[in-house]
mmCIF file of C-alpha atoms in Angstrom:
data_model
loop_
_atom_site.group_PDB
_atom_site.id
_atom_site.type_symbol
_atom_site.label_atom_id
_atom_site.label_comp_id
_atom_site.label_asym_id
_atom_site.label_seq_id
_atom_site.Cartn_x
_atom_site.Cartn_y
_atom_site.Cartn_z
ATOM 1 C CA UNK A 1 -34.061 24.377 22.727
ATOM 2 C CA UNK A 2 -30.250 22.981 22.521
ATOM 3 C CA UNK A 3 -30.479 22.516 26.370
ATOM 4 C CA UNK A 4 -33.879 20.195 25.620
ATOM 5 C CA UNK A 5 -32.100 18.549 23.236
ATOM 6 C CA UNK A 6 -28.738 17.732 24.777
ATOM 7 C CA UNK A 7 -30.787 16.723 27.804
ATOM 8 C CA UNK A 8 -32.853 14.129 26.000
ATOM 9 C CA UNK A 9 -30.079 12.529 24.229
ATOM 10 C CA UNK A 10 -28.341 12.230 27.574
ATOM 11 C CA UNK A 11 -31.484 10.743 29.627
ATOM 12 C CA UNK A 12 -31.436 8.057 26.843
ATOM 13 C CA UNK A 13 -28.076 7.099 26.549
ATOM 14 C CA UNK A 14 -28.250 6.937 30.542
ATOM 15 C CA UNK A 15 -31.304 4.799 30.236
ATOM 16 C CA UNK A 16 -30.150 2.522 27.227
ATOM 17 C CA UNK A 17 -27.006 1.631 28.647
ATOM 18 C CA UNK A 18 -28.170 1.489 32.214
ATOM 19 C CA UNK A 19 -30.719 -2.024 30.445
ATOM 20 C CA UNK A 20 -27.982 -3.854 28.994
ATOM 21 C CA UNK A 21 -25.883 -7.069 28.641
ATOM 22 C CA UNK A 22 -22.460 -7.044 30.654
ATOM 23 C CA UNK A 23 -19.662 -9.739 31.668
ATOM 24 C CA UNK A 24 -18.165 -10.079 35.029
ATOM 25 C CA UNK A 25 -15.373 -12.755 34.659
ATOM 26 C CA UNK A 26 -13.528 -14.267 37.801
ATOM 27 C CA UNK A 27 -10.448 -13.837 36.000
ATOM 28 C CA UNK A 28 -9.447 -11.885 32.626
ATOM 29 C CA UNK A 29 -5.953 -13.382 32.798
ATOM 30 C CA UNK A 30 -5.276 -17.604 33.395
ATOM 31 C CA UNK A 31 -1.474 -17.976 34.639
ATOM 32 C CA UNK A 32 -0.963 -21.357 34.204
ATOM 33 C CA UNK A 33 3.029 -21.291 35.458
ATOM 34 C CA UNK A 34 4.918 -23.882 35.142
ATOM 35 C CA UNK A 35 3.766 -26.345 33.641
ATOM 36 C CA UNK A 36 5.153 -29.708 32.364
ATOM 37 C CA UNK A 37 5.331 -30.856 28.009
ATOM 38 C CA UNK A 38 2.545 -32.395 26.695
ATOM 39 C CA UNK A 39 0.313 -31.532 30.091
ATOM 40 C CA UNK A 40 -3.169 -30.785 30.380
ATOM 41 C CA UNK A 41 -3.255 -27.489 28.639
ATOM 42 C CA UNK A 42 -7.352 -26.500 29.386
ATOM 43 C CA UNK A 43 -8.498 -24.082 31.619
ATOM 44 C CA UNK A 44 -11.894 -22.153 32.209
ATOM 45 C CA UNK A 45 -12.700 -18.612 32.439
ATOM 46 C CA UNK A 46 -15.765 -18.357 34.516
ATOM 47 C CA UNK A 47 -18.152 -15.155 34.152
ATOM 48 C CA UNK A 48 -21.398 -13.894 35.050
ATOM 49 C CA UNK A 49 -24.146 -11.837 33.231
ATOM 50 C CA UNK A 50 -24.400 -8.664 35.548
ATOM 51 C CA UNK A 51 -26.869 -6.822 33.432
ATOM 52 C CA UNK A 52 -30.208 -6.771 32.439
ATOM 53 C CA UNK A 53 -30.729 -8.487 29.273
ATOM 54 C CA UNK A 54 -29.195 -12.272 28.143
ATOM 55 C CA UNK A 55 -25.327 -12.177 26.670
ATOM 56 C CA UNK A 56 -24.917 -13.066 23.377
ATOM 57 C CA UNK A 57 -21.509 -14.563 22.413
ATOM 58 C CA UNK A 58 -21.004 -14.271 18.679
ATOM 59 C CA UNK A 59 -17.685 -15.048 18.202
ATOM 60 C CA UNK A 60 -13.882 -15.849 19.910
ATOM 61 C CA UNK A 61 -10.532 -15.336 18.130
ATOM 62 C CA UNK A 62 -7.280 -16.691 19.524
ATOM 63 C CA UNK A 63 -4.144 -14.852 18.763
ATOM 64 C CA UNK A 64 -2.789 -18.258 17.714
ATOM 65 C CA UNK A 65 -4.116 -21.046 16.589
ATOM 66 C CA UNK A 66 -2.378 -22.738 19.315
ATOM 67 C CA UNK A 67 -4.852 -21.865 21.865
ATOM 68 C CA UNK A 68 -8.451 -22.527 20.895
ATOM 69 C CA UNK A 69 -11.058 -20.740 22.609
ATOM 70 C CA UNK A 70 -14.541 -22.745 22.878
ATOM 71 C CA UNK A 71 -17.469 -20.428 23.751
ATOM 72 C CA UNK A 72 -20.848 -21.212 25.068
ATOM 73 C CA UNK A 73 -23.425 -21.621 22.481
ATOM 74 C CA UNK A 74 -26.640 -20.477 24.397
ATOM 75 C CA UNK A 75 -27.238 -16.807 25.816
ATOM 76 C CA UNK A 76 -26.447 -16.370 29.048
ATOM 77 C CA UNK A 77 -29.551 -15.030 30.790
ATOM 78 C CA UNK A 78 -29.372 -12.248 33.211
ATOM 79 C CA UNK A 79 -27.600 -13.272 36.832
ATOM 80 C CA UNK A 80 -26.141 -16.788 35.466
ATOM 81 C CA UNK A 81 -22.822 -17.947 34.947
ATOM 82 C CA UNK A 82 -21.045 -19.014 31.294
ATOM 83 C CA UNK A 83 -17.795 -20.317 31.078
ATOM 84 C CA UNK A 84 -15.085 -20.156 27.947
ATOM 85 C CA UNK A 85 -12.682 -22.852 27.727
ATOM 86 C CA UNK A 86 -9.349 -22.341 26.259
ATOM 87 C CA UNK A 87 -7.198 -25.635 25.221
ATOM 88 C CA UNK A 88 -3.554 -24.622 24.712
ATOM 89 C CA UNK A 89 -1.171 -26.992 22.719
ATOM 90 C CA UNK A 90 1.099 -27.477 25.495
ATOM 91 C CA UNK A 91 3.284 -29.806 22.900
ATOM 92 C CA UNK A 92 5.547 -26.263 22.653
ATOM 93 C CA UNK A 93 8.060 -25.932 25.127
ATOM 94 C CA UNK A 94 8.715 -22.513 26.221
ATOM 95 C CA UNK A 95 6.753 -19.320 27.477
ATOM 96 C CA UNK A 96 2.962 -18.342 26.064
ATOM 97 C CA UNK A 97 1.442 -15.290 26.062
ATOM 98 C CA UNK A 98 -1.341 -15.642 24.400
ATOM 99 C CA UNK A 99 -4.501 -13.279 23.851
ATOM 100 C CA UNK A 100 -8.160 -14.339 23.208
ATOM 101 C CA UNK A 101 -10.901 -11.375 21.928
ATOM 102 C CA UNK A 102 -14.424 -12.032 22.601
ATOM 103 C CA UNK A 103 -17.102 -10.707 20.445
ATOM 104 C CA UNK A 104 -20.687 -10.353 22.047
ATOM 105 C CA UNK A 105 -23.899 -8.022 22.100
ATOM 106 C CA UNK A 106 -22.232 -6.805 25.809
ATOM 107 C CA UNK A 107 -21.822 -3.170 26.765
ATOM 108 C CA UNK A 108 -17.836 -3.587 25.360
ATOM 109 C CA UNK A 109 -18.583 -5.322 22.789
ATOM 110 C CA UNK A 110 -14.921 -6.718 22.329
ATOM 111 C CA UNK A 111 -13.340 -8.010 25.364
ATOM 112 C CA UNK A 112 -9.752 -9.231 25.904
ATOM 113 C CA UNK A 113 -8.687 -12.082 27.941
ATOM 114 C CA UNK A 114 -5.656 -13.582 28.265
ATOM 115 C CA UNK A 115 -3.488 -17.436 28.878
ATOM 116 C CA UNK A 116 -0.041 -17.093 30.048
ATOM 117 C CA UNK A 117 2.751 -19.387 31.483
ATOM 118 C CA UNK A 118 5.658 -21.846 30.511
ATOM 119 C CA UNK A 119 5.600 -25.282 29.169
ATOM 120 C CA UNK A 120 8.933 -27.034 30.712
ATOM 121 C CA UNK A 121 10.710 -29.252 27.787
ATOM 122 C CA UNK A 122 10.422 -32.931 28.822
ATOM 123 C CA UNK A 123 14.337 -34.033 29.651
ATOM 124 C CA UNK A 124 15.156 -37.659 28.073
ATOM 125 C CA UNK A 125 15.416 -40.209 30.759
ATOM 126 C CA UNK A 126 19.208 -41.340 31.355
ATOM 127 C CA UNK A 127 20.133 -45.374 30.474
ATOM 128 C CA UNK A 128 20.798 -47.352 33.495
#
């Protein structure tokens, strides 16, 4: 009876998660190098829905408030593409490491990414 038992609960764990919502990003981690003060500081994480059911982003926490993430506000069906933007204050001069957790209705349903690099501090011009 145990054997029935353990075997049902593992058929329908296998067939639960087998039906379900999962990311595929391009990239988990944006290096933006060196970059210059007061630049452009957004960049795009691009991802895919690889399961069977649509992706549900709830919610996405910086670990600063100097990057802010921007998440999509529709499901993403199964087999399209979503994209996160991240806008980082690049006003600071100095290196970033910076992580951004993704809450969603996906198989992991917290997810990590990450925006790294250096912001060079502008140099005054010199008087002619």
């Amino acid at each position: 009876m145990r054997v029935r038992i353990t075997l049902f609960i593992l058929l329908f764990t296998g067939v639960v998660s087998s039906y379900a919502q999962e990311f595929k990003f391009e990239k988990e981690t944006i290096n933006y190098g060196k970059i210059a003060q007061g630049s452009e500081g957004i960049r795009v994480f691009e991802f895919t829905n690889i399961g069977d059911a649509p992706l549900i982003i709830k919610h996405i926490k910086s670990s600063c408030g100097c990057a802010v993430p921007q998440k999509p506000e529709k499901p993403i069906m199964p087999g399209e593409k979503g994209q996160i933007s991240v806008s980082y204050d690049t006003k600071r001069p100095g290196g970033f490491s910076k992580a951004i957790t993704i809450f969603s209705n996906a198989k992991r349903e917290r997810l990590s990414l990450k925006i790294k690099g250096f912001v060079n501090r502008n140099t005054p011009k010199e008087k002619v």
